[in-house]
XYZ file of C-alpha atoms in Angstrom:
786
model
C -198.803 -163.082 -158.151
C -200.237 -160.468 -156.012
C -203.602 -161.696 -153.767
C -206.744 -160.618 -155.808
C -209.131 -160.332 -153.051
C -210.952 -157.193 -152.851
C -210.335 -155.507 -149.944
C -213.246 -153.954 -148.004
C -214.202 -150.298 -148.532
C -215.954 -148.572 -145.392
C -219.801 -147.922 -146.155
C -220.388 -143.822 -145.888
C -223.997 -144.506 -145.740
C -223.198 -147.129 -142.600
C -222.907 -144.859 -139.559
C -225.122 -147.331 -137.798
C -224.032 -151.111 -136.920
C -225.609 -153.495 -139.313
C -228.607 -155.421 -137.821
C -228.246 -157.926 -135.385
C -228.752 -161.526 -135.954
C -231.914 -161.954 -133.109
C -233.841 -159.354 -134.492
C -234.644 -158.558 -138.262
C -235.023 -155.084 -139.509
C -238.933 -154.089 -140.126
C -239.335 -152.982 -143.454
C -241.038 -150.216 -144.400
C -244.629 -149.710 -144.350
C -246.352 -151.125 -147.605
C -243.305 -153.047 -148.311
C -244.308 -156.743 -150.225
C -241.096 -158.135 -148.797
C -242.014 -161.782 -147.984
C -242.256 -162.706 -144.144
C -239.450 -164.509 -142.955
C -241.180 -167.315 -141.732
C -241.372 -168.968 -138.814
C -240.925 -165.903 -136.307
C -239.642 -168.368 -133.318
C -236.362 -169.103 -135.651
C -234.234 -166.361 -135.658
C -234.498 -166.439 -132.065
C -233.882 -169.976 -131.440
C -230.696 -172.012 -130.695
C -230.115 -172.472 -134.371
C -230.596 -168.959 -135.170
C -227.902 -167.189 -137.396
C -227.287 -165.147 -134.626
C -224.374 -165.360 -132.106
C -220.462 -165.077 -131.709
C -218.671 -166.152 -134.501
C -216.457 -169.471 -134.482
C -212.773 -169.526 -133.262
C -210.417 -167.843 -135.572
C -213.318 -164.970 -136.812
C -212.079 -161.501 -135.905
C -214.091 -159.312 -133.177
C -214.684 -156.396 -136.091
C -215.404 -159.090 -138.695
C -219.225 -158.723 -138.138
C -219.837 -155.326 -138.442
C -217.343 -154.951 -141.337
C -219.083 -158.127 -143.028
C -222.132 -156.651 -142.291
C -221.789 -153.190 -143.461
C -218.824 -152.458 -145.599
C -217.763 -155.496 -146.728
C -221.389 -155.787 -148.537
C -221.318 -152.963 -150.166
C -217.557 -153.992 -151.060
C -218.597 -156.677 -153.134
C -220.535 -154.979 -155.313
C -217.798 -152.500 -156.165
C -214.643 -154.524 -156.994
C -211.676 -152.782 -157.332
C -210.570 -151.257 -160.280
C -208.605 -154.077 -162.307
C -209.266 -157.137 -159.720
C -210.779 -158.802 -163.191
C -210.963 -162.306 -160.060
C -213.166 -159.979 -157.207
C -214.696 -161.914 -155.219
C -213.483 -165.434 -155.571
C -212.284 -167.810 -152.436
C -210.116 -166.774 -149.647
C -207.744 -169.422 -148.666
C -205.190 -169.608 -151.803
C -202.265 -167.454 -152.191
C -203.192 -166.222 -155.736
C -205.639 -166.812 -158.522
C -203.524 -169.562 -160.414
C -203.451 -171.408 -157.420
C -207.161 -171.477 -156.582
C -208.165 -172.383 -160.632
C -205.194 -175.307 -160.611
C -206.620 -176.989 -157.298
C -210.258 -176.528 -159.032
C -209.238 -178.115 -162.346
C -206.733 -181.251 -161.061
C -209.192 -182.182 -157.904
C -211.356 -184.290 -159.664
C -209.126 -186.577 -162.049
C -211.983 -189.043 -162.448
C -214.540 -186.489 -163.841
C -211.946 -185.251 -166.263
C -210.903 -188.886 -167.812
C -214.318 -189.657 -168.265
C -214.987 -186.285 -170.595
C -211.827 -186.594 -172.730
C -212.518 -190.439 -173.278
C -216.375 -189.961 -173.837
C -215.361 -186.894 -176.228
C -212.289 -187.195 -177.946
C -212.399 -191.092 -178.722
C -215.909 -190.411 -179.986
C -217.561 -192.654 -178.160
C -221.337 -191.084 -179.803
C -220.387 -192.104 -182.899
C -218.969 -195.385 -181.464
C -222.144 -196.070 -180.034
C -223.757 -195.565 -183.231
C -221.673 -197.881 -184.960
C -221.767 -200.508 -182.525
C -225.946 -200.525 -183.000
C -225.563 -200.182 -187.119
C -222.922 -203.441 -186.978
C -224.749 -205.454 -184.712
C -228.238 -205.123 -186.302
C -226.340 -206.126 -189.686
C -224.629 -208.937 -187.948
C -227.580 -209.786 -186.078
C -229.540 -210.010 -189.131
C -227.063 -212.256 -190.989
C -226.509 -214.718 -187.807
C -230.564 -215.065 -187.524
C -230.620 -215.851 -191.387
C -227.668 -217.945 -191.251
C -228.544 -219.468 -188.040
C -231.680 -220.735 -189.480
C -231.347 -221.625 -192.984
C -227.731 -223.433 -192.000
C -228.730 -224.696 -188.742
C -228.132 -228.367 -190.032
C -224.449 -227.741 -191.359
C -223.432 -226.489 -187.940
C -223.648 -229.836 -186.378
C -220.742 -232.559 -186.849
C -221.630 -235.415 -188.778
C -219.848 -238.256 -185.733
C -222.345 -235.848 -183.323
C -225.718 -235.859 -186.108
C -225.146 -240.222 -186.296
C -224.741 -240.459 -182.476
C -227.619 -242.062 -181.251
C -230.150 -239.578 -178.728
C -228.120 -237.070 -178.668
C -228.029 -237.147 -182.582
C -231.642 -236.130 -182.867
C -232.140 -234.120 -179.649
C -228.826 -231.515 -180.796
C -230.359 -231.154 -184.429
C -233.917 -230.433 -182.967
C -232.682 -228.278 -180.454
C -230.224 -226.230 -183.233
C -233.305 -226.308 -186.055
C -235.329 -224.506 -183.294
C -233.173 -221.684 -181.802
C -230.346 -221.321 -184.580
C -231.942 -218.539 -185.893
C -232.376 -217.068 -182.687
C -229.025 -218.304 -181.274
C -226.993 -216.608 -184.303
C -228.850 -213.565 -184.307
C -227.750 -212.993 -181.001
C -224.075 -213.712 -181.306
C -224.063 -211.638 -184.590
C -225.661 -208.528 -182.776
C -223.069 -208.809 -179.806
C -220.133 -209.518 -182.350
C -221.081 -206.960 -184.391
C -221.511 -204.050 -181.770
C -218.034 -204.872 -180.622
C -216.529 -204.633 -184.104
C -218.537 -201.549 -184.740
C -217.517 -200.088 -181.243
C -213.602 -200.926 -181.822
C -213.487 -199.810 -185.425
C -214.527 -196.063 -184.367
C -211.786 -195.966 -181.221
C -209.216 -197.911 -183.633
C -209.346 -197.067 -187.302
C -208.501 -192.749 -186.374
C -204.863 -194.567 -184.857
C -204.529 -197.498 -187.815
C -201.393 -195.382 -189.261
C -200.249 -195.432 -185.427
C -200.388 -198.830 -184.970
C -196.650 -199.692 -186.887
C -194.655 -197.048 -184.820
C -195.212 -196.478 -181.072
C -193.792 -192.887 -181.157
C -197.220 -191.951 -183.347
C -199.153 -193.726 -181.052
C -197.732 -191.663 -178.011
C -197.673 -188.662 -179.904
C -201.097 -188.585 -181.241
C -202.092 -188.921 -177.363
C -200.071 -186.322 -176.217
C -201.451 -184.265 -178.673
C -204.921 -184.949 -177.663
C -204.449 -184.528 -174.101
C -203.141 -181.410 -174.587
C -205.651 -180.097 -177.122
C -207.893 -180.930 -174.357
C -206.133 -179.649 -171.454
C -205.853 -176.274 -173.195
C -209.650 -176.221 -173.846
C -210.671 -176.769 -170.864
C -208.474 -174.619 -168.986
C -209.830 -171.614 -171.697
C -213.279 -172.650 -171.011
C -212.764 -172.256 -167.269
C -210.998 -168.843 -166.834
C -213.480 -167.512 -169.841
C -216.324 -168.634 -167.817
C -214.065 -167.023 -164.488
C -214.223 -164.023 -166.084
C -217.115 -163.439 -168.087
C -218.576 -165.050 -164.910
C -220.661 -161.728 -164.060
C -221.733 -161.106 -167.940
C -223.402 -164.824 -168.106
C -225.061 -164.644 -164.727
C -226.805 -161.423 -165.812
C -227.651 -162.603 -169.029
C -229.022 -165.917 -167.257
C -231.666 -163.729 -165.414
C -229.749 -162.816 -162.424
C -229.291 -159.871 -161.107
C -228.366 -157.575 -157.738
C -229.978 -157.130 -154.861
C -232.910 -155.117 -154.322
C -232.309 -152.987 -150.757
C -235.213 -155.085 -149.220
C -233.771 -158.474 -150.353
C -229.904 -157.089 -149.322
C -231.280 -156.185 -145.602
C -232.954 -160.130 -145.540
C -230.060 -161.979 -147.164
C -226.421 -160.136 -146.785
C -226.665 -160.347 -142.309
C -227.463 -164.054 -142.860
C -224.624 -164.432 -145.639
C -222.059 -162.084 -143.770
C -222.695 -164.393 -140.011
C -222.748 -167.435 -142.164
C -219.391 -166.893 -143.659
C -217.892 -165.539 -140.273
C -219.402 -169.297 -138.733
C -217.641 -170.625 -141.337
C -214.245 -168.910 -140.515
C -214.106 -167.401 -144.119
C -212.974 -164.021 -144.378
C -214.548 -162.825 -147.068
C -217.892 -163.207 -149.232
C -218.945 -163.883 -152.499
C -220.943 -161.968 -154.621
C -224.807 -162.449 -153.656
C -226.998 -162.540 -157.046
C -230.714 -163.427 -157.052
C -232.982 -164.366 -159.820
C -236.727 -163.922 -159.927
C -238.645 -167.154 -159.348
C -241.442 -167.258 -156.800
C -242.220 -170.689 -156.858
C -238.678 -172.553 -156.792
C -236.568 -171.839 -153.904
C -233.172 -172.289 -155.442
C -229.768 -171.887 -155.112
C -226.084 -172.392 -157.300
C -222.831 -171.313 -155.960
C -220.425 -169.978 -158.834
C -217.052 -169.389 -159.115
C -217.182 -166.076 -157.572
C -220.930 -165.728 -157.141
C -223.827 -166.943 -154.772
C -227.344 -166.965 -156.930
C -230.506 -167.444 -155.355
C -234.214 -167.567 -156.217
C -236.595 -165.279 -154.808
C -238.672 -167.817 -153.756
C -236.030 -168.178 -151.253
C -237.431 -165.020 -149.554
C -240.491 -167.412 -148.282
C -238.009 -169.628 -146.014
C -236.888 -169.437 -142.392
C -233.831 -166.874 -141.455
C -232.704 -170.838 -140.125
C -233.229 -172.504 -143.674
C -232.052 -169.263 -146.163
C -228.390 -169.563 -143.323
C -228.495 -173.590 -143.951
C -228.562 -172.625 -147.925
C -226.237 -170.320 -147.707
C -223.603 -171.856 -145.656
C -224.194 -174.910 -147.800
C -223.031 -172.568 -150.723
C -220.447 -171.076 -149.427
C -218.509 -174.624 -148.612
C -219.125 -175.397 -152.271
C -217.980 -171.261 -153.432
C -215.335 -171.936 -151.359
C -213.567 -175.112 -151.951
C -213.924 -174.351 -155.810
C -216.708 -176.882 -156.925
C -217.502 -174.890 -160.043
C -214.059 -174.368 -161.418
C -213.852 -178.152 -161.078
C -216.895 -178.515 -162.898
C -216.204 -175.985 -165.785
C -212.930 -177.291 -166.389
C -214.902 -180.949 -166.741
C -217.352 -178.910 -169.191
C -214.179 -177.731 -171.532
C -212.695 -180.959 -171.798
C -215.503 -182.033 -172.801
C -216.924 -179.225 -174.746
C -217.894 -180.644 -178.276
C -219.910 -183.417 -176.602
C -221.459 -180.546 -173.514
C -222.393 -178.578 -176.848
C -224.221 -181.219 -178.515
C -225.953 -182.462 -175.341
C -227.031 -178.776 -175.044
C -229.494 -178.841 -177.792
C -231.779 -182.029 -176.405
C -231.747 -181.129 -172.880
C -232.792 -178.133 -173.830
C -235.762 -179.207 -175.951
C -236.586 -181.548 -173.606
C -236.721 -178.816 -170.516
C -238.333 -176.181 -172.758
C -241.140 -179.155 -174.146
C -241.395 -181.176 -170.981
C -243.656 -184.389 -173.001
C -243.390 -187.844 -173.242
C -243.543 -187.395 -176.918
C -240.759 -184.909 -177.187
C -238.736 -187.195 -174.749
C -239.198 -189.742 -177.211
C -238.512 -187.816 -180.368
C -235.004 -186.340 -178.742
C -233.930 -189.501 -177.587
C -234.571 -190.922 -180.770
C -231.943 -188.582 -182.708
C -229.422 -187.501 -179.739
C -229.322 -191.375 -177.988
C -225.925 -191.818 -178.573
C -224.878 -188.455 -176.767
C -227.359 -188.847 -173.984
C -226.127 -192.350 -173.533
C -222.629 -191.369 -173.520
C -223.139 -188.340 -171.135
C -225.249 -190.323 -168.841
C -223.554 -193.711 -168.494
C -219.691 -192.273 -169.199
C -219.457 -188.894 -167.728
C -221.755 -188.190 -165.366
C -220.529 -191.998 -163.406
C -217.254 -190.821 -163.749
C -217.636 -186.817 -162.090
C -220.416 -188.540 -159.740
C -218.306 -189.501 -157.032
C -216.534 -185.852 -156.894
C -220.263 -184.309 -157.122
C -221.722 -186.644 -154.029
C -218.531 -185.690 -152.145
C -219.210 -182.308 -152.026
C -222.589 -182.253 -151.497
C -221.269 -184.193 -148.458
C -218.821 -181.758 -147.390
C -221.112 -179.035 -148.081
C -223.844 -179.899 -145.656
C -221.205 -180.928 -143.246
C -220.399 -177.201 -143.519
C -223.765 -175.923 -142.755
C -223.875 -178.350 -139.850
C -220.537 -176.759 -138.519
C -221.908 -173.358 -138.713
C -224.982 -174.557 -136.586
C -227.760 -174.753 -138.842
C -228.178 -178.644 -139.139
C -231.965 -178.285 -138.154
C -232.194 -176.033 -141.061
C -230.397 -178.360 -143.689
C -232.317 -180.836 -142.245
C -235.715 -178.806 -142.900
C -234.964 -177.918 -146.641
C -234.159 -181.951 -147.815
C -236.818 -182.870 -145.554
C -239.226 -180.457 -148.020
C -237.414 -180.876 -151.469
C -235.259 -183.553 -152.943
C -232.698 -181.021 -153.670
C -232.639 -177.406 -153.681
C -229.894 -176.933 -156.358
C -230.936 -176.736 -159.636
C -228.828 -175.834 -162.985
C -230.237 -173.165 -165.797
C -228.584 -175.962 -168.333
C -228.670 -179.046 -169.136
C -225.497 -180.155 -167.637
C -226.262 -178.289 -164.240
C -229.223 -180.267 -164.330
C -227.458 -183.568 -165.489
C -224.918 -183.068 -162.529
C -227.316 -182.052 -160.082
C -228.933 -185.833 -161.014
C -225.315 -187.182 -159.146
C -226.401 -185.520 -155.716
C -226.899 -188.238 -153.494
C -230.023 -189.408 -152.174
C -231.300 -186.733 -149.710
C -232.012 -189.597 -147.005
C -228.538 -190.774 -147.315
C -227.875 -186.878 -146.811
C -229.857 -186.322 -143.571
C -228.180 -189.522 -142.226
C -225.102 -187.538 -142.359
C -226.692 -184.492 -140.648
C -227.417 -187.062 -137.714
C -223.321 -187.462 -136.932
C -222.622 -185.800 -134.172
C -220.107 -182.502 -134.847
C -219.281 -180.483 -131.970
C -221.554 -177.490 -131.058
C -220.804 -174.390 -132.768
C -221.802 -172.178 -129.706
C -220.085 -174.293 -126.812
C -216.935 -175.889 -128.339
C -215.552 -172.980 -130.622
C -212.229 -174.884 -130.605
C -213.484 -178.263 -131.807
C -215.675 -176.266 -134.581
C -212.632 -174.865 -135.881
C -211.172 -178.052 -136.100
C -213.837 -178.845 -137.572
C -213.520 -176.514 -140.047
C -210.033 -177.114 -141.102
C -210.770 -180.595 -141.624
C -214.121 -179.717 -143.460
C -211.640 -176.966 -145.986
C -207.948 -179.168 -145.368
C -208.126 -179.609 -148.901
C -208.236 -176.392 -150.256
C -206.986 -174.410 -147.106
C -203.553 -176.313 -147.566
C -204.241 -175.375 -151.818
C -201.077 -173.268 -151.301
C -198.683 -176.523 -150.153
C -200.326 -178.875 -152.497
C -200.131 -176.358 -155.296
C -196.746 -176.203 -154.639
C -195.524 -179.601 -154.718
C -197.886 -180.300 -157.829
C -196.428 -176.555 -159.039
C -192.869 -178.417 -158.557
C -194.149 -181.738 -160.306
C -195.647 -179.765 -162.816
C -192.464 -177.983 -163.480
C -190.421 -180.922 -163.462
C -192.198 -182.828 -165.629
C -192.138 -179.488 -167.914
C -188.223 -179.251 -167.602
C -188.059 -183.599 -168.201
C -189.962 -183.262 -171.564
C -188.140 -180.094 -172.024
C -184.907 -181.661 -172.196
C -186.445 -184.356 -173.954
C -187.975 -182.438 -177.028
C -184.742 -180.466 -176.925
C -182.118 -183.565 -176.755
C -184.858 -185.154 -179.493
C -185.331 -181.897 -181.713
C -181.448 -181.702 -181.390
C -181.001 -185.501 -182.703
C -183.376 -184.692 -185.544
C -181.773 -181.683 -186.735
C -178.438 -183.555 -186.342
C -179.006 -187.025 -188.383
C -182.611 -186.941 -189.805
C -183.185 -183.446 -191.826
C -182.811 -183.903 -195.437
C -179.200 -181.987 -195.101
C -178.312 -185.057 -193.261
C -179.953 -187.443 -195.904
C -177.712 -185.866 -198.687
C -174.755 -185.733 -196.703
C -174.603 -189.175 -195.684
C -175.479 -189.879 -199.514
C -172.179 -188.143 -200.737
C -169.986 -189.515 -197.844
C -170.486 -192.970 -198.728
C -169.343 -193.046 -201.679
C -166.427 -190.574 -200.659
C -165.788 -194.168 -198.830
C -166.579 -196.343 -201.613
C -169.078 -197.952 -199.794
C -171.743 -198.691 -201.964
C -174.104 -200.325 -199.868
C -174.290 -197.549 -197.756
C -175.137 -195.062 -200.007
C -177.531 -197.207 -201.828
C -179.139 -197.357 -198.399
C -179.709 -193.631 -198.648
C -182.072 -194.389 -201.464
C -185.633 -194.986 -200.827
C -187.489 -198.358 -200.511
C -188.968 -198.468 -203.941
C -186.034 -197.290 -205.728
C -184.110 -199.921 -204.155
C -186.177 -202.616 -204.777
C -186.478 -201.377 -208.904
C -182.487 -201.981 -208.469
C -182.692 -205.970 -207.602
C -179.404 -207.194 -207.112
C -177.367 -204.072 -206.209
C -174.385 -205.874 -205.571
C -172.737 -205.497 -209.350
C -173.209 -201.778 -208.703
C -171.808 -201.688 -205.230
C -168.262 -203.466 -206.646
C -168.271 -200.842 -209.003
C -168.498 -198.163 -206.655
C -165.947 -199.941 -204.566
C -163.046 -200.420 -207.237
C -160.186 -198.080 -207.023
C -161.012 -196.441 -210.366
C -164.187 -195.269 -209.088
C -163.799 -191.073 -208.631
C -166.750 -189.767 -206.533
C -167.766 -186.349 -206.246
C -165.261 -183.841 -203.964
C -166.556 -180.397 -202.263
C -169.982 -181.338 -201.749
C -172.177 -179.229 -199.737
C -175.988 -178.313 -199.527
C -177.011 -175.093 -200.191
C -180.537 -175.134 -200.156
C -183.844 -177.219 -199.255
C -187.282 -176.533 -200.366
C -189.397 -178.582 -198.213
C -193.483 -179.441 -199.328
C -194.578 -181.778 -196.624
C -192.907 -185.010 -196.696
C -191.022 -184.359 -199.859
C -188.612 -181.790 -200.820
C -185.709 -180.694 -203.368
C -182.025 -180.539 -201.858
C -179.795 -178.028 -203.956
C -175.975 -179.495 -203.983
C -172.946 -177.958 -205.108
C -170.411 -180.556 -206.093
C -166.578 -180.547 -207.838
C -166.311 -183.560 -210.613
C -163.414 -184.090 -213.114
C -161.863 -180.919 -211.955
C -165.302 -179.087 -212.594
C -167.612 -176.964 -210.178
C -171.214 -178.121 -210.424
C -174.787 -177.825 -208.822
C -177.194 -180.286 -209.024
C -180.934 -180.778 -207.718
C -182.057 -184.535 -205.856
C -185.669 -185.171 -205.195
C -185.587 -186.614 -201.398
C -188.737 -188.242 -199.224
C -189.541 -188.376 -195.564
C -190.334 -192.355 -194.421
C -193.921 -193.247 -193.303
C -192.088 -195.075 -190.961
C -189.781 -194.003 -187.782
C -186.561 -194.814 -186.187
C -187.139 -195.815 -182.661
C -191.142 -194.383 -183.250
C -189.862 -191.207 -183.040
C -187.754 -189.699 -185.992
C -188.237 -190.157 -189.341
C -184.829 -190.613 -192.091
C -185.126 -188.572 -195.073
C -184.078 -190.686 -198.177
C -183.331 -189.854 -201.822
C -186.012 -190.215 -204.079
C -183.240 -190.605 -207.279
C -183.381 -193.831 -209.001
C -179.368 -193.897 -210.481
C -178.420 -193.155 -214.095
C -178.641 -195.983 -216.584
C -175.383 -196.454 -218.962
C -176.588 -198.423 -222.068
C -173.555 -200.493 -223.348
C -173.730 -202.300 -226.333
C -174.967 -206.047 -225.740
C -172.821 -209.350 -227.313
C -171.382 -212.464 -225.938
C -168.415 -210.669 -224.494
C -169.037 -207.949 -221.902
C -167.693 -204.551 -220.634
C -166.482 -204.264 -217.538
C -166.996 -200.595 -215.592
C -164.256 -200.309 -213.358
C -163.057 -203.461 -214.197
C -166.559 -204.806 -212.620
C -168.000 -206.741 -216.365
C -171.112 -205.865 -216.579
C -174.123 -207.502 -217.666
C -174.880 -208.882 -221.274
C -177.609 -208.168 -223.283
C -178.887 -209.022 -226.736
C -176.811 -207.171 -229.077
C -179.672 -205.413 -230.796
C -180.792 -203.402 -227.541
C -177.494 -203.257 -225.643
C -177.694 -203.455 -221.607
C -178.896 -200.897 -219.609
C -175.852 -200.533 -216.141
C -177.089 -198.208 -213.253
C -174.879 -195.799 -212.127
C -174.320 -193.992 -209.065
C -172.950 -190.074 -209.272
C -169.197 -190.451 -209.998
C -167.134 -190.951 -212.687
C -166.162 -194.275 -214.020
C -164.395 -196.476 -216.783
C -165.517 -198.291 -218.981
C -163.200 -200.833 -220.510
C -163.984 -203.605 -223.252
C -162.425 -207.363 -224.127
C -159.142 -207.343 -224.522
C -158.398 -210.783 -226.782
C -155.779 -211.970 -229.019
C -157.931 -210.875 -231.754
C -158.430 -207.140 -230.482
C -158.249 -204.237 -228.164
C -160.513 -201.701 -226.609
C -159.104 -198.411 -225.827
C -161.120 -197.231 -222.159
C -163.212 -194.197 -221.639
C -164.356 -192.238 -218.652
C -167.910 -191.397 -218.553
C -169.432 -188.863 -215.526
C -172.246 -189.461 -213.419
C -173.757 -186.102 -211.949
C -176.379 -186.154 -208.919
C -180.441 -186.133 -210.567
C -179.105 -187.400 -213.779
C -181.251 -190.420 -215.473
C -179.020 -191.662 -218.330
C -175.281 -191.580 -219.258
C -173.930 -191.453 -222.999
C -170.254 -191.498 -224.169
C -169.865 -195.213 -223.574
C -169.692 -196.063 -227.026
C -166.274 -197.983 -227.423
C -164.845 -199.195 -230.773
C -162.283 -202.547 -231.041
C -159.391 -202.169 -232.846
C -157.262 -205.109 -234.195
C -153.946 -205.778 -232.568
C -151.002 -205.558 -235.050
C -149.850 -209.268 -234.257
C -153.116 -210.553 -235.262
C -152.599 -210.283 -239.325
C -150.085 -212.408 -238.980
C -151.431 -215.344 -236.479
C -154.161 -215.223 -238.597
C -152.213 -215.803 -241.925
C -150.352 -218.619 -240.392
C -153.984 -219.659 -239.160
C -155.124 -220.008 -242.948
C -151.857 -221.409 -244.150
C -152.446 -224.544 -241.697
C -155.654 -224.802 -243.130
C -154.800 -224.362 -246.693
C -151.869 -226.868 -246.202
C -154.379 -229.812 -244.435
C -155.895 -229.212 -247.539
C -153.672 -229.662 -250.070
C -152.497 -232.851 -248.434
C -155.772 -234.619 -249.566
C -154.989 -236.677 -252.914
C -158.315 -236.205 -254.471
C -159.816 -234.118 -257.196
C -162.142 -232.160 -254.631
C -160.806 -231.517 -251.263
C -163.715 -231.838 -248.470
C -163.655 -228.477 -247.252
C -161.378 -226.661 -249.329
C -161.359 -223.528 -251.427
C -160.247 -225.323 -254.820
C -161.026 -228.347 -256.776
C -160.307 -230.059 -259.775
C -162.942 -230.676 -262.534
C -162.285 -233.953 -264.471
C -165.182 -234.041 -266.857
C -166.251 -237.202 -265.892
C -163.338 -239.412 -266.363
C -161.622 -240.994 -263.350
C -158.546 -239.360 -261.806
C -155.626 -241.577 -260.758
C -152.990 -240.317 -258.537
C -153.732 -236.978 -258.596
C -151.500 -234.352 -256.104
C -152.176 -230.574 -254.747
C -149.337 -227.784 -254.161
C -150.073 -224.730 -252.908
C -148.254 -222.476 -255.317
C -149.155 -219.240 -254.120
C -150.797 -218.370 -250.589
C -153.560 -216.007 -250.672
C -153.328 -212.729 -248.936
C -156.184 -212.195 -246.369
C -158.475 -209.453 -245.069
C -159.809 -209.218 -241.459
C -163.176 -207.557 -240.651
C -164.111 -206.941 -236.732
C -167.116 -208.148 -235.819
C -166.721 -208.240 -232.016
C -164.084 -208.441 -230.054
C -163.232 -211.841 -230.252
C -164.466 -212.542 -234.154
C -163.368 -211.499 -237.392
C -164.842 -211.970 -240.734
C -161.740 -213.429 -243.247
C -161.972 -212.549 -247.217
C -159.573 -212.639 -249.759
C -159.924 -209.818 -252.556
C -159.846 -210.747 -256.333
C -156.103 -209.434 -256.654
C -154.598 -210.805 -253.735
C -156.003 -214.996 -254.595
C -154.097 -217.529 -254.322
C -153.390 -220.593 -256.706
C -152.958 -224.582 -256.407
C -151.464 -227.126 -258.808
C -152.944 -230.467 -258.937
C -151.020 -232.860 -260.975
C -152.358 -236.272 -262.052
C -153.451 -238.543 -264.490
C -156.823 -239.178 -266.114
C -158.117 -243.113 -267.468
C -159.965 -242.718 -270.194
C -160.840 -244.613 -273.741
C -157.361 -244.457 -275.147
C -155.260 -245.141 -271.908
C -154.071 -242.735 -269.014
C -153.661 -239.633 -269.652
C -151.291 -236.966 -267.535
C -152.535 -233.607 -266.573
C -150.988 -230.382 -264.879
C -153.508 -228.000 -263.882
C -153.390 -224.633 -262.078
C -156.450 -223.462 -259.862
C -156.743 -220.156 -258.401
C -158.836 -219.542 -255.204
C -159.774 -217.207 -252.624
C -160.510 -217.574 -248.728
C -163.184 -217.176 -246.492
C -164.282 -217.660 -243.060
C -164.348 -216.528 -239.148
C -161.351 -216.108 -237.135
C -162.103 -216.278 -233.919
C -160.582 -216.878 -230.407
C -160.659 -220.354 -228.535
C -158.680 -220.812 -225.683
C -156.890 -217.954 -226.661
C -155.238 -218.653 -229.584
C -156.524 -217.192 -233.137
C -158.535 -220.223 -234.824
C -159.911 -220.223 -238.167
C -163.238 -221.482 -239.276
C -163.707 -221.801 -242.904
C -167.154 -221.138 -244.267
C -169.119 -218.345 -245.999
C -169.402 -214.849 -244.450
């Protein structure tokens, strides 16, 4: 990046050399310009005059006092960072060096702002008051119950302990409750925004990384904006260019101080109208002094300008601006109470403002500024040392003894930062440390200046190392991010979940296919072992030629359009998907299919059907049983017994289908079952005929004697009935006899009456009814009503 420092342009009006430092130019008659102060100071040993230190060019004095002074008011066209400090290879290095210098201040602003510390303080106070009040009441009313019975009954100790608890229980409970409530309230605000990230460390990491990036970008944009808009902002705040007489007084001093500090350039010098308070402030590209400075001596002015030149050279304002940018929301809120207290300085105003804004004021005072104080104090000591190396020890001593600090801010933030300056007595102690005399020991002075600006004159090298580290970190993060993105694209897209689902079906891997379903769907299935066995069976035929033709995503939900082939037909279906809340390795969120398996309703009964050879669960005959099925083709078959047989049927389940029909199985009677049934019935009738009684037990025929005793009766089946079978289930059938197919039985014997024994022969017709069932693989007839 090219150097953006403006090149000094010769001033056509500067026909004579600039004013010397041992005599100030006489103002025109009637000029109301303030006196230079002590008339002896310009010519004294510590006056701004004298030779520049080693390292400054011989021609610099004339250039700085003449052409350079004019050039700073007319920067080169397109030079947006004109009047930035020298010693940096580019504006980027300058900004970066200031931004990364005070990491403690940046950390304090980041934690206080982005972790909602003011809200945490509010929650801590209210939580402490609530639990403190509860502890006060509970401790005063329930203190007796807090003493164990063993201690209460102890002699001497028990009464003393009870007395102490009774009189101090409320106070102790109140303090304990306040401490506990304050801690809980404070931590609640810090922890609650991260409640969804504790189960996933990656979410916590990415959330923190996002906050850091956001804070860094806000701070960077704010800093660059402040630097670019600094001339306009200073103009709005009241700073103006120097008049001719003010320039004749101040610019030679500024040029001489810059030369003594070995600076080949100067910031633009502005002034604000304040005839009371002698004030100076160094910005990123400007130094602003108040008109009250003109009442000071040249030595005091030179000391003040040397001090501010060191601030300008080391980029202290860039550091402060970046910290303000990182904590910008907090700084903006803090600006209102600071303005009110500055605009209406009264104890009542301060009390009311503190009453409403105490969380912000305390956070700024006890969190942000303490973290920033170390860098601010180091910068003040460094700027004082620069004034001493420039030969203005006495002027700096005079300014510090006269005032606590000559640097005050226009805003609440500036005033708060200025409040972190070192005490004046400590700064005066530093001024007494021995330093080389710039007039006699120029080499030592040059070394002192190198040490003074060592942290920034080598900013290019340090910046380069940090830049390399930053670039390396960015490359590492990019590679890591690219690898993670590739892994996410390859394995954790909705398409990947659909592909894994159908790949598992193609491999007959039921458990793996079920793992691709959402946890709630898997939980609703219950025991999925039976479904896995149906998929693993050889009769299962999965969809083939599967391809995802499109995915429509809406947040954590998506719908995939799938093309596939089933039973020789090319079909399409839509599958809903859902993204997991939990993450794999804390980084990757899987997608799962949110479609429940289709439901196949099978008839219930004691004899279950089979799906791909796997027995289906049994259920009531009235309601049947529901069997879940994954996409594919299934063979449903009934039970084959000695009585009946059921022809299998194939059902097809398409992806996303909710219910399946077409499994109405009807058992048919085996041809050989009729003969076996007739044989079983004949055996039953033969058993009946073997009974030599008028009424055989459990038999379909009997002999009616009319009340006469029967003697020596015998039965003979003269014609067996022809039975009819009606299936009532795979293993049961109803046995019946039509009227035309009835059988007959002949009964022979004699009856005993009043007239002796009377022989008889009687034919009885009968039918057979009952149930024919399969028992241990054999058809068994059981008589009875159907």
